[in-house]
PDB file of C-alpha atoms and ligand atoms in Angstrom:
ATOM      1  CA  MET A  13     -44.609 -79.827 -27.595  1.00  0.00           C
ATOM      2  CA  ALA A  14     -45.894 -77.065 -25.395  1.00  0.00           C
ATOM      3  CA  ILE A  15     -46.248 -73.336 -25.476  1.00  0.00           C
ATOM      4  CA  ARG A  16     -44.273 -71.806 -22.531  1.00  0.00           C
ATOM      5  CA  PRO A  17     -45.017 -68.366 -20.976  1.00  0.00           C
ATOM      6  CA  ILE A  18     -42.790 -65.583 -22.239  1.00  0.00           C
ATOM      7  CA  ILE A  19     -41.062 -63.457 -19.598  1.00  0.00           C
ATOM      8  CA  GLU A  20     -41.312 -59.666 -19.953  1.00  0.00           C
ATOM      9  CA  THR A  21     -39.148 -56.758 -18.791  1.00  0.00           C
ATOM     10  CA  PRO A  22     -38.406 -55.843 -15.968  1.00  0.00           C
ATOM     11  CA  ASP A  23     -38.226 -59.512 -14.910  1.00  0.00           C
ATOM     12  CA  PRO A  24     -34.673 -59.865 -13.569  1.00  0.00           C
ATOM     13  CA  LEU A  25     -34.348 -63.303 -15.244  1.00  0.00           C
ATOM     14  CA  LEU A  26     -33.934 -61.467 -18.588  1.00  0.00           C
ATOM     15  CA  ARG A  27     -30.729 -59.923 -17.196  1.00  0.00           C
ATOM     16  CA  GLN A  28     -29.171 -63.340 -16.496  1.00  0.00           C
ATOM     17  CA  ILE A  29     -26.243 -64.574 -18.531  1.00  0.00           C
ATOM     18  CA  SER A  30     -27.065 -67.910 -20.208  1.00  0.00           C
ATOM     19  CA  SER A  31     -24.721 -70.912 -19.925  1.00  0.00           C
ATOM     20  CA  PRO A  32     -23.330 -72.955 -22.832  1.00  0.00           C
ATOM     21  CA  VAL A  33     -25.013 -76.215 -23.638  1.00  0.00           C
ATOM     22  CA  ALA A  34     -22.502 -79.074 -22.840  1.00  0.00           C
ATOM     23  CA  GLU A  35     -24.289 -81.655 -25.064  1.00  0.00           C
ATOM     24  CA  VAL A  36     -27.363 -81.487 -27.297  1.00  0.00           C
ATOM     25  CA  THR A  37     -29.510 -84.027 -25.409  1.00  0.00           C
ATOM     26  CA  GLU A  38     -33.141 -85.050 -25.793  1.00  0.00           C
ATOM     27  CA  GLU A  39     -33.970 -82.529 -23.063  1.00  0.00           C
ATOM     28  CA  ILE A  40     -32.406 -79.693 -25.167  1.00  0.00           C
ATOM     29  CA  ARG A  41     -34.329 -80.902 -28.224  1.00  0.00           C
ATOM     30  CA  MET A  42     -37.572 -80.781 -26.163  1.00  0.00           C
ATOM     31  CA  LEU A  43     -36.703 -77.218 -25.150  1.00  0.00           C
ATOM     32  CA  VAL A  44     -36.024 -76.255 -28.777  1.00  0.00           C
ATOM     33  CA  ASP A  45     -39.347 -77.720 -29.910  1.00  0.00           C
ATOM     34  CA  ASP A  46     -41.259 -75.898 -27.086  1.00  0.00           C
ATOM     35  CA  MET A  47     -39.460 -72.693 -28.063  1.00  0.00           C
ATOM     36  CA  LEU A  48     -40.450 -73.030 -31.728  1.00  0.00           C
ATOM     37  CA  GLU A  49     -44.091 -73.631 -30.830  1.00  0.00           C
ATOM     38  CA  THR A  50     -44.005 -70.625 -28.394  1.00  0.00           C
ATOM     39  CA  MET A  51     -42.377 -68.403 -31.086  1.00  0.00           C
ATOM     40  CA  TYR A  52     -44.979 -69.388 -33.720  1.00  0.00           C
ATOM     41  CA  ALA A  53     -47.850 -68.831 -31.296  1.00  0.00           C
ATOM     42  CA  ALA A  54     -46.586 -65.385 -30.158  1.00  0.00           C
ATOM     43  CA  PRO A  55     -46.014 -64.757 -33.133  1.00  0.00           C
ATOM     44  CA  GLY A  56     -42.403 -63.699 -33.410  1.00  0.00           C
ATOM     45  CA  ILE A  57     -39.400 -64.254 -35.710  1.00  0.00           C
ATOM     46  CA  GLY A  58     -36.965 -65.297 -32.998  1.00  0.00           C
ATOM     47  CA  LEU A  59     -36.803 -66.497 -29.397  1.00  0.00           C
ATOM     48  CA  ALA A  60     -34.064 -67.024 -26.866  1.00  0.00           C
ATOM     49  CA  ALA A  61     -34.338 -69.719 -24.114  1.00  0.00           C
ATOM     50  CA  ILE A  62     -34.049 -67.138 -21.383  1.00  0.00           C
ATOM     51  CA  GLN A  63     -37.329 -65.579 -22.665  1.00  0.00           C
ATOM     52  CA  VAL A  64     -39.030 -68.715 -21.418  1.00  0.00           C
ATOM     53  CA  GLY A  65     -36.960 -68.653 -18.223  1.00  0.00           C
ATOM     54  CA  VAL A  66     -34.198 -71.164 -19.213  1.00  0.00           C
ATOM     55  CA  PRO A  67     -30.696 -69.616 -18.963  1.00  0.00           C
ATOM     56  CA  LYS A  68     -29.112 -71.808 -21.676  1.00  0.00           C
ATOM     57  CA  ARG A  69     -27.460 -70.674 -24.987  1.00  0.00           C
ATOM     58  CA  VAL A  70     -30.307 -71.815 -27.209  1.00  0.00           C
ATOM     59  CA  LEU A  71     -32.055 -69.738 -29.842  1.00  0.00           C
ATOM     60  CA  VAL A  72     -34.686 -70.275 -32.507  1.00  0.00           C
ATOM     61  CA  ILE A  73     -35.384 -68.083 -35.553  1.00  0.00           C
ATOM     62  CA  ASP A  74     -37.931 -68.272 -38.381  1.00  0.00           C
ATOM     63  CA  LEU A  75     -38.006 -65.251 -40.706  1.00  0.00           C
ATOM     64  CA  GLN A  76     -40.959 -66.620 -42.812  1.00  0.00           C
ATOM     65  CA  GLU A  77     -43.928 -64.238 -42.935  1.00  0.00           C
ATOM     66  CA  PRO A  78     -46.606 -65.752 -40.715  1.00  0.00           C
ATOM     67  CA  GLU A  79     -49.628 -67.249 -42.592  1.00  0.00           C
ATOM     68  CA  GLU A  80     -49.761 -66.329 -46.255  1.00  0.00           C
ATOM     69  CA  GLU A  81     -53.492 -65.861 -46.822  1.00  0.00           C
ATOM     70  CA  GLY A  82     -55.443 -69.096 -47.120  1.00  0.00           C
ATOM     71  CA  GLY A  83     -52.499 -71.445 -47.455  1.00  0.00           C
ATOM     72  CA  GLU A  84     -50.447 -73.363 -44.924  1.00  0.00           C
ATOM     73  CA  PRO A  85     -47.800 -71.258 -43.236  1.00  0.00           C
ATOM     74  CA  VAL A  86     -44.428 -71.992 -44.904  1.00  0.00           C
ATOM     75  CA  ARG A  87     -41.970 -72.696 -42.085  1.00  0.00           C
ATOM     76  CA  ASP A  88     -38.240 -72.452 -42.018  1.00  0.00           C
ATOM     77  CA  PRO A  89     -37.164 -73.043 -38.426  1.00  0.00           C
ATOM     78  CA  LEU A  90     -33.516 -72.306 -37.651  1.00  0.00           C
ATOM     79  CA  VAL A  91     -31.901 -73.538 -34.380  1.00  0.00           C
ATOM     80  CA  PHE A  92     -28.737 -71.988 -32.904  1.00  0.00           C
ATOM     81  CA  ILE A  93     -27.062 -73.659 -29.924  1.00  0.00           C
ATOM     82  CA  ASN A  94     -23.882 -72.056 -28.371  1.00  0.00           C
ATOM     83  CA  PRO A  95     -23.803 -69.427 -31.151  1.00  0.00           C
ATOM     84  CA  GLU A  96     -20.633 -67.334 -31.592  1.00  0.00           C
ATOM     85  CA  ILE A  97     -19.937 -64.272 -33.774  1.00  0.00           C
ATOM     86  CA  LEU A  98     -16.498 -64.723 -35.361  1.00  0.00           C
ATOM     87  CA  ARG A  99     -16.509 -61.457 -37.424  1.00  0.00           C
ATOM     88  CA  ALA A 100     -18.784 -58.445 -37.763  1.00  0.00           C
ATOM     89  CA  SER A 101     -18.749 -55.835 -40.557  1.00  0.00           C
ATOM     90  CA  ASP A 102     -17.839 -52.253 -39.974  1.00  0.00           C
ATOM     91  CA  VAL A 103     -20.831 -51.343 -42.127  1.00  0.00           C
ATOM     92  CA  LEU A 104     -23.905 -50.967 -39.968  1.00  0.00           C
ATOM     93  CA  GLN A 105     -27.664 -51.244 -40.777  1.00  0.00           C
ATOM     94  CA  VAL A 106     -30.607 -49.770 -38.988  1.00  0.00           C
ATOM     95  CA  TYR A 107     -33.756 -51.796 -38.332  1.00  0.00           C
ATOM     96  CA  ASN A 108     -36.971 -51.062 -36.433  1.00  0.00           C
ATOM     97  CA  GLU A 109     -36.721 -53.820 -33.836  1.00  0.00           C
ATOM     98  CA  GLY A 110     -39.277 -55.243 -31.454  1.00  0.00           C
ATOM     99  CA  CYS A 111     -39.045 -57.899 -28.707  1.00  0.00           C
ATOM    100  CA  LEU A 112     -41.552 -60.317 -27.281  1.00  0.00           C
ATOM    101  CA  SER A 113     -40.197 -59.447 -23.832  1.00  0.00           C
ATOM    102  CA  VAL A 114     -40.855 -55.704 -24.494  1.00  0.00           C
ATOM    103  CA  PRO A 115     -44.316 -56.171 -26.051  1.00  0.00           C
ATOM    104  CA  GLU A 116     -45.782 -53.732 -28.540  1.00  0.00           C
ATOM    105  CA  MET A 117     -42.751 -51.458 -28.471  1.00  0.00           C
ATOM    106  CA  TYR A 118     -40.478 -50.718 -31.475  1.00  0.00           C
ATOM    107  CA  ALA A 119     -37.384 -48.657 -31.996  1.00  0.00           C
ATOM    108  CA  GLU A 120     -34.622 -48.326 -34.537  1.00  0.00           C
ATOM    109  CA  VAL A 121     -31.405 -50.108 -33.598  1.00  0.00           C
ATOM    110  CA  GLU A 122     -28.049 -49.985 -35.389  1.00  0.00           C
ATOM    111  CA  ARG A 123     -26.034 -53.209 -35.725  1.00  0.00           C
ATOM    112  CA  PRO A 124     -23.359 -54.675 -37.963  1.00  0.00           C
ATOM    113  CA  ASP A 125     -24.772 -55.379 -41.381  1.00  0.00           C
ATOM    114  CA  SER A 126     -23.128 -58.772 -41.860  1.00  0.00           C
ATOM    115  CA  ILE A 127     -21.559 -61.276 -39.569  1.00  0.00           C
ATOM    116  CA  ARG A 128     -19.737 -64.602 -39.632  1.00  0.00           C
ATOM    117  CA  ALA A 129     -21.266 -66.930 -37.101  1.00  0.00           C
ATOM    118  CA  ARG A 130     -20.651 -70.423 -35.768  1.00  0.00           C
ATOM    119  CA  TRP A 131     -23.270 -72.577 -33.991  1.00  0.00           C
ATOM    120  CA  LEU A 132     -24.596 -76.068 -33.369  1.00  0.00           C
ATOM    121  CA  ASP A 133     -27.972 -77.183 -34.851  1.00  0.00           C
ATOM    122  CA  ARG A 134     -30.716 -79.322 -33.270  1.00  0.00           C
ATOM    123  CA  ASP A 135     -28.725 -82.468 -34.096  1.00  0.00           C
ATOM    124  CA  GLY A 136     -25.517 -81.063 -32.459  1.00  0.00           C
ATOM    125  CA  LYS A 137     -23.936 -80.559 -35.891  1.00  0.00           C
ATOM    126  CA  ALA A 138     -21.577 -77.576 -36.248  1.00  0.00           C
ATOM    127  CA  HIS A 139     -22.160 -74.810 -38.830  1.00  0.00           C
ATOM    128  CA  GLU A 140     -20.146 -71.731 -39.855  1.00  0.00           C
ATOM    129  CA  LYS A 141     -21.604 -69.154 -42.205  1.00  0.00           C
ATOM    130  CA  ASP A 142     -21.668 -65.496 -43.294  1.00  0.00           C
ATOM    131  CA  LEU A 143     -25.061 -64.036 -42.589  1.00  0.00           C
ATOM    132  CA  ASP A 144     -26.641 -60.742 -43.582  1.00  0.00           C
ATOM    133  CA  GLY A 145     -29.977 -58.898 -43.770  1.00  0.00           C
ATOM    134  CA  LEU A 146     -32.696 -59.657 -41.343  1.00  0.00           C
ATOM    135  CA  LEU A 147     -31.137 -62.971 -40.285  1.00  0.00           C
ATOM    136  CA  ALA A 148     -27.944 -61.179 -39.178  1.00  0.00           C
ATOM    137  CA  ILE A 149     -30.035 -58.609 -37.252  1.00  0.00           C
ATOM    138  CA  CYS A 150     -32.253 -61.255 -35.691  1.00  0.00           C
ATOM    139  CA  LEU A 151     -29.275 -63.443 -34.593  1.00  0.00           C
ATOM    140  CA  GLN A 152     -27.568 -60.463 -33.000  1.00  0.00           C
ATOM    141  CA  HIS A 153     -30.799 -59.494 -31.184  1.00  0.00           C
ATOM    142  CA  GLU A 154     -31.192 -63.099 -29.914  1.00  0.00           C
ATOM    143  CA  MET A 155     -27.487 -63.367 -28.909  1.00  0.00           C
ATOM    144  CA  ASP A 156     -27.918 -60.171 -26.882  1.00  0.00           C
ATOM    145  CA  HIS A 157     -30.539 -62.047 -24.840  1.00  0.00           C
ATOM    146  CA  LEU A 158     -27.838 -64.624 -23.938  1.00  0.00           C
ATOM    147  CA  GLU A 159     -25.907 -61.762 -22.277  1.00  0.00           C
ATOM    148  CA  GLY A 160     -28.940 -60.296 -20.547  1.00  0.00           C
ATOM    149  CA  VAL A 161     -29.185 -57.450 -23.058  1.00  0.00           C
ATOM    150  CA  LEU A 162     -32.435 -56.100 -24.561  1.00  0.00           C
ATOM    151  CA  PHE A 163     -32.774 -53.983 -27.718  1.00  0.00           C
ATOM    152  CA  ILE A 164     -33.786 -50.999 -25.578  1.00  0.00           C
ATOM    153  CA  ASP A 165     -30.322 -51.074 -24.030  1.00  0.00           C
ATOM    154  CA  HIS A 166     -28.889 -49.926 -27.378  1.00  0.00           C
ATOM    155  CA  LEU A 167     -31.028 -46.677 -27.190  1.00  0.00           C
ATOM    156  CA  SER A 168     -30.286 -43.379 -25.484  1.00  0.00           C
ATOM    157  CA  ARG A 169     -31.573 -43.182 -21.893  1.00  0.00           C
ATOM    158  CA  LEU A 170     -34.272 -40.743 -23.071  1.00  0.00           C
ATOM    159  CA  LYS A 171     -35.618 -43.123 -25.759  1.00  0.00           C
ATOM    160  CA  ARG A 172     -35.425 -46.138 -23.422  1.00  0.00           C
ATOM    161  CA  ASP A 173     -37.346 -44.305 -20.689  1.00  0.00           C
ATOM    162  CA  MET A 174     -39.980 -43.214 -23.216  1.00  0.00           C
ATOM    163  CA  ILE A 175     -40.508 -46.856 -24.259  1.00  0.00           C
ATOM    164  CA  LEU A 176     -40.703 -48.069 -20.686  1.00  0.00           C
ATOM    165  CA  LYS A 177     -43.231 -45.404 -19.938  1.00  0.00           C
ATOM    166  CA  LYS A 178     -45.320 -46.280 -22.967  1.00  0.00           C
ATOM    167  CA  LEU A 179     -45.079 -49.973 -22.007  1.00  0.00           C
ATOM    168  CA  ALA A 180     -46.364 -49.250 -18.509  1.00  0.00           C
ATOM    169  CA  LYS A 181     -49.299 -47.330 -20.030  1.00  0.00           C
ATOM    170  CA  TRP A 182     -50.065 -50.105 -22.490  1.00  0.00           C
ATOM    171  CA  ARG A 183     -50.076 -52.697 -19.712  1.00  0.00           C
ATOM    172  CA  LYS A 184     -52.492 -50.529 -17.644  1.00  0.00           C
ATOM    173  CA  GLU A 185     -54.869 -50.372 -20.646  1.00  0.00           C
ATOM    174  CA  ARG A 186     -54.482 -54.090 -21.235  1.00  0.00           C
ATOM    175  CA  SER A 187     -55.342 -54.871 -17.601  1.00  0.00           C
ATOM    176  CA  LYS A 188     -58.460 -52.583 -17.808  1.00  0.00           C
ATOM    177  CA  LEU A 189     -59.584 -54.514 -20.887  1.00  0.00           C
ATOM    178  CA  ALA A 190     -59.072 -57.826 -19.135  1.00  0.00           C
ATOM    179  CA  ALA A 191     -61.046 -56.720 -16.065  1.00  0.00           C
TER     180      ALA A 191
HETATM  181  O1  LIG B 294     -40.401 -61.104 -33.169  1.00  0.00           O
HETATM  182  C1  LIG B 294     -39.382 -60.434 -33.128  1.00  0.00           C
HETATM  183  N1  LIG B 294     -39.229 -59.454 -34.105  1.00  0.00           N
HETATM  184  C2  LIG B 294     -38.043 -58.768 -34.337  1.00  0.00           C
HETATM  185  C3  LIG B 294     -38.055 -57.676 -35.141  1.00  0.00           C
HETATM  186  C4  LIG B 294     -36.907 -56.992 -35.369  1.00  0.00           C
HETATM  187  C5  LIG B 294     -35.702 -57.390 -34.782  1.00  0.00           C
HETATM  188  C6  LIG B 294     -35.669 -58.445 -33.883  1.00  0.00           C
HETATM  189  C7  LIG B 294     -36.823 -59.144 -33.689  1.00  0.00           C
HETATM  190  S1  LIG B 294     -36.818 -60.523 -32.636  1.00  0.00           S
HETATM  191  C8  LIG B 294     -38.447 -60.522 -32.035  1.00  0.00           C
HETATM  192  C9  LIG B 294     -38.653 -61.778 -31.147  1.00  0.00           C
HETATM  193  C10 LIG B 294     -37.843 -61.634 -29.917  1.00  0.00           C
HETATM  194  O2  LIG B 294     -38.071 -60.925 -28.957  1.00  0.00           O
HETATM  195  N2  LIG B 294     -36.734 -62.302 -29.884  1.00  0.00           N
HETATM  196  O3  LIG B 294     -35.876 -62.227 -28.842  1.00  0.00           O
HETATM  197 NI1  LIG B 295     -36.144 -60.240 -28.070  1.00  0.00          NI
END
């Protein structure tokens, strides 16, 4: 397994539409394993393949809190290949979202509160389930990546521009520290 570099906005790769996986091969399983390692290292609660530059419909999610003090981190890796949303509730929920491709920036995004989703797992086995809470939010955030959409695209132009300005400033400070 290997940690792969995470692509950040405004890299145009993040705007690419990802292609369905024709068959869950050993190559896809290697991609999944690298994505999990990359997500845990970041750390983040989700990762789409396009964030490591691979335009395939592959996502990983783990909602476990990173590193309970002292003990081994409890891991609950979830793998979603070719995910589809079959139904979405009219009821919405607001969550303060972040994204590894928009580092250090957070904003409230409104999304359907519960969804019915279908996907393939790491073994190519099909699943269909009703999801809610943070898992529903995270899956929708990751599925946006498959369409080239970032959480900041759900905000007003004003809020989005504020975040991009803050990000530019944060990067400048970061590069000063590294120098
Ligand atoms: O680590 C992440 N945290 C997060 C918080 C709220 C809503 C969505 C997310 S996903 C994000 C990792 C990421 O960028 N996935 O694409
Ligand atoms: Ni993201």
